[in-house]
């Protein structure tokens, strides 16, 4: 649980995670977002779902980046 907080930038000490852990969490988070969008919009055109996926991923990872910059 501590490494998830560090990945999300919510650790008060400003520590990060290793590149391998960061890659793993990024892939899992992207998969969860993709599955959630398929579940929320089952009949939507795949192209629109693709665009919405990248918009949501951009917003989530931008938020994580802001948390990391604020913690340093």
Tab-separated table of N, CA, C and O in Angstrom:
chain	number	residue	atom	x	y	z
A	1	UNK	N	0.822	-1.186	0.000
A	1	UNK	CA	0.000	0.000	0.000
A	1	UNK	C	0.870	1.256	0.000
A	1	UNK	O	0.512	2.258	-0.597
A	2	UNK	N	2.017	1.166	0.655
A	2	UNK	CA	2.916	2.306	0.727
A	2	UNK	C	3.475	2.651	-0.652
A	2	UNK	O	3.611	3.818	-0.992
A	3	UNK	N	3.768	1.626	-1.461
A	3	UNK	CA	4.313	1.900	-2.790
A	3	UNK	C	3.260	2.520	-3.704
A	3	UNK	O	3.581	3.316	-4.588
A	4	UNK	N	1.985	2.201	-3.494
A	4	UNK	CA	0.917	2.829	-4.286
A	4	UNK	C	0.818	4.308	-3.928
A	4	UNK	O	0.685	5.156	-4.811
A	5	UNK	N	0.922	4.640	-2.656
A	5	UNK	CA	0.911	6.038	-2.249
A	5	UNK	C	2.107	6.782	-2.839
A	5	UNK	O	1.969	7.921	-3.276
A	6	UNK	N	3.269	6.128	-2.858
A	6	UNK	CA	4.447	6.774	-3.449
A	6	UNK	C	4.272	6.947	-4.945
A	6	UNK	O	4.681	7.956	-5.511
A	7	UNK	N	3.661	5.960	-5.630
A	7	UNK	CA	3.426	6.066	-7.072
A	7	UNK	C	2.481	7.219	-7.379
A	7	UNK	O	2.677	7.970	-8.332
A	8	UNK	N	1.445	7.381	-6.575
A	8	UNK	CA	0.471	8.441	-6.792
A	8	UNK	C	0.972	9.808	-6.331
A	8	UNK	O	0.319	10.805	-6.527
A	9	UNK	N	2.147	9.856	-5.705
A	9	UNK	CA	2.708	11.120	-5.250
A	9	UNK	C	2.105	11.615	-3.964
A	9	UNK	O	2.185	12.795	-3.649
A	10	UNK	N	1.492	10.726	-3.214
A	10	UNK	CA	0.828	11.121	-1.972
A	10	UNK	C	1.697	10.878	-0.746
A	10	UNK	O	1.249	11.088	0.378
A	11	UNK	N	2.940	10.455	-0.949
A	11	UNK	CA	3.862	10.205	0.151
A	11	UNK	C	4.428	11.539	0.634
A	11	UNK	O	4.928	12.337	-0.155
A	12	UNK	N	4.350	11.791	1.919
A	12	UNK	CA	4.792	13.080	2.461
A	12	UNK	C	6.306	13.256	2.375
A	12	UNK	O	6.798	14.376	2.384
A	13	UNK	N	7.051	12.175	2.296
A	13	UNK	CA	8.502	12.263	2.248
A	13	UNK	C	9.014	12.555	0.842
A	13	UNK	O	10.192	12.823	0.667
A	14	UNK	N	8.148	12.502	-0.157
A	14	UNK	CA	8.554	12.809	-1.521
A	14	UNK	C	9.301	11.695	-2.217
A	14	UNK	O	9.944	11.919	-3.229
A	15	UNK	N	9.235	10.500	-1.662
A	15	UNK	CA	9.910	9.366	-2.282
A	15	UNK	C	9.103	8.874	-3.476
A	15	UNK	O	7.893	9.020	-3.521
A	16	UNK	N	9.795	8.281	-4.421
A	16	UNK	CA	9.123	7.694	-5.572
A	16	UNK	C	9.243	6.181	-5.535
A	16	UNK	O	9.626	5.596	-4.520
A	17	UNK	N	8.916	5.550	-6.628
A	17	UNK	CA	9.051	4.101	-6.754
A	17	UNK	C	10.072	3.825	-7.848
A	17	UNK	O	10.428	4.703	-8.625
A	18	UNK	N	10.507	2.589	-7.929
A	18	UNK	CA	11.485	2.218	-8.953
A	18	UNK	C	10.837	2.281	-10.336
A	18	UNK	O	9.605	2.204	-10.458
A	19	UNK	N	11.648	2.415	-11.385
A	19	UNK	CA	11.072	2.463	-12.739
A	19	UNK	C	10.250	1.228	-13.096
A	19	UNK	O	9.219	1.338	-13.759
A	20	UNK	N	10.666	0.062	-12.648
A	20	UNK	CA	9.929	-1.166	-12.938
A	20	UNK	C	8.557	-1.139	-12.267
A	20	UNK	O	7.542	-1.473	-12.887
A	21	UNK	N	8.516	-0.726	-11.018
A	21	UNK	CA	7.252	-0.636	-10.297
A	21	UNK	C	6.347	0.413	-10.915
A	21	UNK	O	5.144	0.205	-11.061
A	22	UNK	N	6.938	1.533	-11.318
A	22	UNK	CA	6.163	2.594	-11.951
A	22	UNK	C	5.553	2.105	-13.262
A	22	UNK	O	4.384	2.394	-13.556
A	23	UNK	N	6.323	1.368	-14.043
A	23	UNK	CA	5.811	0.824	-15.305
A	23	UNK	C	4.680	-0.165	-15.051
A	23	UNK	O	3.646	-0.126	-15.724
A	24	UNK	N	4.845	-1.024	-14.064
A	24	UNK	CA	3.812	-2.000	-13.725
A	24	UNK	C	2.524	-1.303	-13.287
A	24	UNK	O	1.439	-1.618	-13.788
A	25	UNK	N	2.634	-0.336	-12.375
A	25	UNK	CA	1.449	0.374	-11.910
A	25	UNK	C	0.794	1.165	-13.040
A	25	UNK	O	-0.427	1.264	-13.109
A	26	UNK	N	1.597	1.741	-13.929
A	26	UNK	CA	1.038	2.490	-15.060
A	26	UNK	C	0.249	1.579	-15.986
A	26	UNK	O	-0.839	1.944	-16.453
A	27	UNK	N	0.779	0.392	-16.248
A	27	UNK	CA	0.075	-0.548	-17.117
A	27	UNK	C	-1.221	-1.031	-16.475
A	27	UNK	O	-2.255	-1.119	-17.144
A	28	UNK	N	-1.169	-1.327	-15.187
A	28	UNK	CA	-2.368	-1.792	-14.478
A	28	UNK	C	-3.418	-0.676	-14.434
A	28	UNK	O	-4.605	-0.922	-14.679
A	29	UNK	N	-2.990	0.553	-14.164
A	29	UNK	CA	-3.917	1.678	-14.118
A	29	UNK	C	-4.546	1.914	-15.491
A	29	UNK	O	-5.749	2.149	-15.597
A	30	UNK	N	-3.758	1.807	-16.556
A	30	UNK	CA	-4.300	1.971	-17.905
A	30	UNK	C	-5.299	0.869	-18.238
A	30	UNK	O	-6.327	1.121	-18.872
A	31	UNK	N	-5.012	-0.347	-17.820
A	31	UNK	CA	-5.930	-1.459	-18.046
A	31	UNK	C	-7.246	-1.242	-17.307
A	31	UNK	O	-8.327	-1.465	-17.856
A	32	UNK	N	-7.166	-0.782	-16.072
A	32	UNK	CA	-8.377	-0.519	-15.286
A	32	UNK	C	-9.216	0.579	-15.939
A	32	UNK	O	-10.442	0.460	-16.033
A	33	UNK	N	-8.551	1.630	-16.422
A	33	UNK	CA	-9.283	2.710	-17.092
A	33	UNK	C	-9.940	2.187	-18.356
A	33	UNK	O	-11.099	2.505	-18.652
A	34	UNK	N	-9.236	1.371	-19.120
A	34	UNK	CA	-9.788	0.818	-20.352
A	34	UNK	C	-11.008	-0.054	-20.082
A	34	UNK	O	-12.037	0.061	-20.766
A	35	UNK	N	-10.914	-0.914	-19.089
A	35	UNK	CA	-12.043	-1.790	-18.742
A	35	UNK	C	-13.221	-0.961	-18.233
A	35	UNK	O	-14.377	-1.229	-18.586
A	36	UNK	N	-12.944	0.059	-17.442
A	36	UNK	CA	-14.020	0.906	-16.925
A	36	UNK	C	-14.740	1.637	-18.062
A	36	UNK	O	-15.970	1.738	-18.057
A	37	UNK	N	-13.988	2.123	-19.045
A	37	UNK	CA	-14.625	2.805	-20.170
A	37	UNK	C	-15.451	1.843	-21.013
A	37	UNK	O	-16.522	2.197	-21.500
A	38	UNK	N	-14.972	0.609	-21.183
A	38	UNK	CA	-15.755	-0.389	-21.921
A	38	UNK	C	-17.041	-0.718	-21.175
A	38	UNK	O	-18.083	-0.947	-21.779
A	39	UNK	N	-16.969	-0.744	-19.859
A	39	UNK	CA	-18.140	-1.050	-19.056
A	39	UNK	C	-19.123	0.119	-19.040
A	39	UNK	O	-20.339	-0.075	-19.085
A	40	UNK	N	-18.585	1.355	-18.952
A	40	UNK	CA	-19.459	2.527	-18.896
A	40	UNK	C	-20.087	2.863	-20.245
A	40	UNK	O	-21.218	3.343	-20.297
A	41	UNK	N	-19.353	2.639	-21.337
A	41	UNK	CA	-19.827	2.984	-22.675
A	41	UNK	C	-19.748	1.764	-23.596
A	41	UNK	O	-18.936	1.733	-24.523
A	42	UNK	N	-20.586	0.766	-23.401
A	42	UNK	CA	-20.454	-0.468	-24.181
A	42	UNK	C	-20.798	-0.311	-25.664
A	42	UNK	O	-20.213	-0.983	-26.504
A	43	UNK	N	-21.714	0.565	-26.001
A	43	UNK	CA	-22.148	0.679	-27.393
A	43	UNK	C	-21.466	1.823	-28.131
A	43	UNK	O	-21.780	2.091	-29.283
A	44	UNK	N	-20.533	2.488	-27.480
A	44	UNK	CA	-19.870	3.634	-28.100
A	44	UNK	C	-18.906	3.169	-29.193
A	44	UNK	O	-18.305	2.102	-29.099
A	45	UNK	N	-18.764	3.997	-30.193
A	45	UNK	CA	-17.824	3.750	-31.273
A	45	UNK	C	-16.414	3.578	-30.683
A	45	UNK	O	-15.993	4.375	-29.844
A	46	UNK	N	-15.667	2.557	-31.107
A	46	UNK	CA	-14.331	2.326	-30.551
A	46	UNK	C	-13.377	3.516	-30.731
A	46	UNK	O	-12.526	3.754	-29.881
A	47	UNK	N	-13.541	4.267	-31.804
A	47	UNK	CA	-12.673	5.431	-32.010
A	47	UNK	C	-12.919	6.490	-30.938
A	47	UNK	O	-11.964	7.043	-30.377
A	48	UNK	N	-14.175	6.754	-30.626
A	48	UNK	CA	-14.488	7.725	-29.574
A	48	UNK	C	-14.018	7.224	-28.210
A	48	UNK	O	-13.517	7.995	-27.396
A	49	UNK	N	-14.196	5.933	-27.969
A	49	UNK	CA	-13.736	5.356	-26.704
A	49	UNK	C	-12.218	5.465	-26.599
A	49	UNK	O	-11.676	5.717	-25.524
A	50	UNK	N	-11.520	5.309	-27.721
A	50	UNK	CA	-10.064	5.441	-27.776
A	50	UNK	C	-9.644	6.868	-27.413
A	50	UNK	O	-8.720	7.080	-26.626
A	51	UNK	N	-10.346	7.843	-27.969
A	51	UNK	CA	-10.044	9.246	-27.674
A	51	UNK	C	-10.334	9.559	-26.205
A	51	UNK	O	-9.526	10.220	-25.534
A	52	UNK	N	-11.452	9.091	-25.698
A	52	UNK	CA	-11.792	9.318	-24.294
A	52	UNK	C	-10.769	8.628	-23.384
A	52	UNK	O	-10.373	9.174	-22.360
A	53	UNK	N	-10.306	7.439	-23.778
A	53	UNK	CA	-9.299	6.725	-22.996
A	53	UNK	C	-8.049	7.585	-22.835
A	53	UNK	O	-7.535	7.756	-21.731
A	54	UNK	N	-7.548	8.143	-23.937
A	54	UNK	CA	-6.329	8.941	-23.845
A	54	UNK	C	-6.559	10.234	-23.074
A	54	UNK	O	-5.649	10.698	-22.373
A	55	UNK	N	-7.739	10.798	-23.160
A	55	UNK	CA	-8.038	11.999	-22.378
A	55	UNK	C	-8.043	11.675	-20.881
A	55	UNK	O	-7.450	12.417	-20.082
A	56	UNK	N	-8.673	10.578	-20.513
A	56	UNK	CA	-8.728	10.188	-19.092
A	56	UNK	C	-7.336	9.822	-18.591
A	56	UNK	O	-6.927	10.240	-17.495
A	57	UNK	N	-6.579	9.072	-19.386
A	57	UNK	CA	-5.225	8.692	-18.979
A	57	UNK	C	-4.357	9.941	-18.823
A	57	UNK	O	-3.586	10.054	-17.870
A	58	UNK	N	-4.484	10.892	-19.748
A	58	UNK	CA	-3.724	12.133	-19.642
A	58	UNK	C	-4.058	12.860	-18.345
A	58	UNK	O	-3.161	13.322	-17.629
A	59	UNK	N	-5.341	12.976	-18.032
A	59	UNK	CA	-5.745	13.674	-16.815
A	59	UNK	C	-5.238	12.972	-15.557
A	59	UNK	O	-4.743	13.619	-14.627
A	60	UNK	N	-5.338	11.645	-15.529
A	60	UNK	CA	-4.900	10.893	-14.340
A	60	UNK	C	-3.393	11.015	-14.148
A	60	UNK	O	-2.910	11.318	-13.053
A	61	UNK	N	-2.620	10.820	-15.221
A	61	UNK	CA	-1.165	10.875	-15.069
A	61	UNK	C	-0.676	12.308	-14.881
A	61	UNK	O	0.358	12.532	-14.240
A	62	UNK	N	-1.397	13.277	-15.394
A	62	UNK	CA	-1.066	14.678	-15.130
A	62	UNK	C	-1.267	14.989	-13.652
A	62	UNK	O	-0.450	15.682	-13.034
A	63	UNK	N	-2.363	14.473	-13.080
A	63	UNK	CA	-2.617	14.649	-11.656
A	63	UNK	C	-1.509	14.000	-10.827
A	63	UNK	O	-1.025	14.579	-9.847
A	64	UNK	N	-1.078	12.805	-11.210
A	64	UNK	CA	0.007	12.115	-10.486
A	64	UNK	C	1.285	12.936	-10.585
A	64	UNK	O	2.013	13.104	-9.599
A	65	UNK	N	1.574	13.476	-11.772
A	65	UNK	CA	2.772	14.301	-11.941
A	65	UNK	C	2.739	15.552	-11.082
A	65	UNK	O	3.761	15.956	-10.509
A	66	UNK	N	1.575	16.185	-10.975
A	66	UNK	CA	1.455	17.374	-10.118
A	66	UNK	C	1.687	17.014	-8.658
A	66	UNK	O	2.311	17.780	-7.912
A	67	UNK	N	1.195	15.856	-8.242
A	67	UNK	CA	1.427	15.416	-6.870
A	67	UNK	C	2.910	15.218	-6.610
A	67	UNK	O	3.413	15.580	-5.540
A	68	UNK	N	3.625	14.647	-7.565
A	68	UNK	CA	5.066	14.422	-7.388
A	68	UNK	C	5.823	15.748	-7.337
A	68	UNK	O	6.737	15.902	-6.522
A	69	UNK	N	5.463	16.689	-8.193
A	69	UNK	CA	6.153	17.987	-8.192
A	69	UNK	C	5.872	18.752	-6.902
A	69	UNK	O	6.754	19.453	-6.383
A	70	UNK	N	4.677	18.626	-6.378
A	70	UNK	CA	4.321	19.319	-5.142
A	70	UNK	C	5.059	18.706	-3.960
A	70	UNK	O	5.425	19.406	-3.021
A	71	UNK	N	5.323	17.396	-4.009
A	71	UNK	CA	5.980	16.716	-2.888
A	71	UNK	C	7.476	16.944	-2.824
A	71	UNK	O	8.093	16.699	-1.798
A	72	UNK	N	8.058	17.454	-3.892
A	72	UNK	CA	9.533	17.630	-3.887
A	72	UNK	C	9.938	18.983	-3.399
A	72	UNK	O	9.327	19.940	-3.417
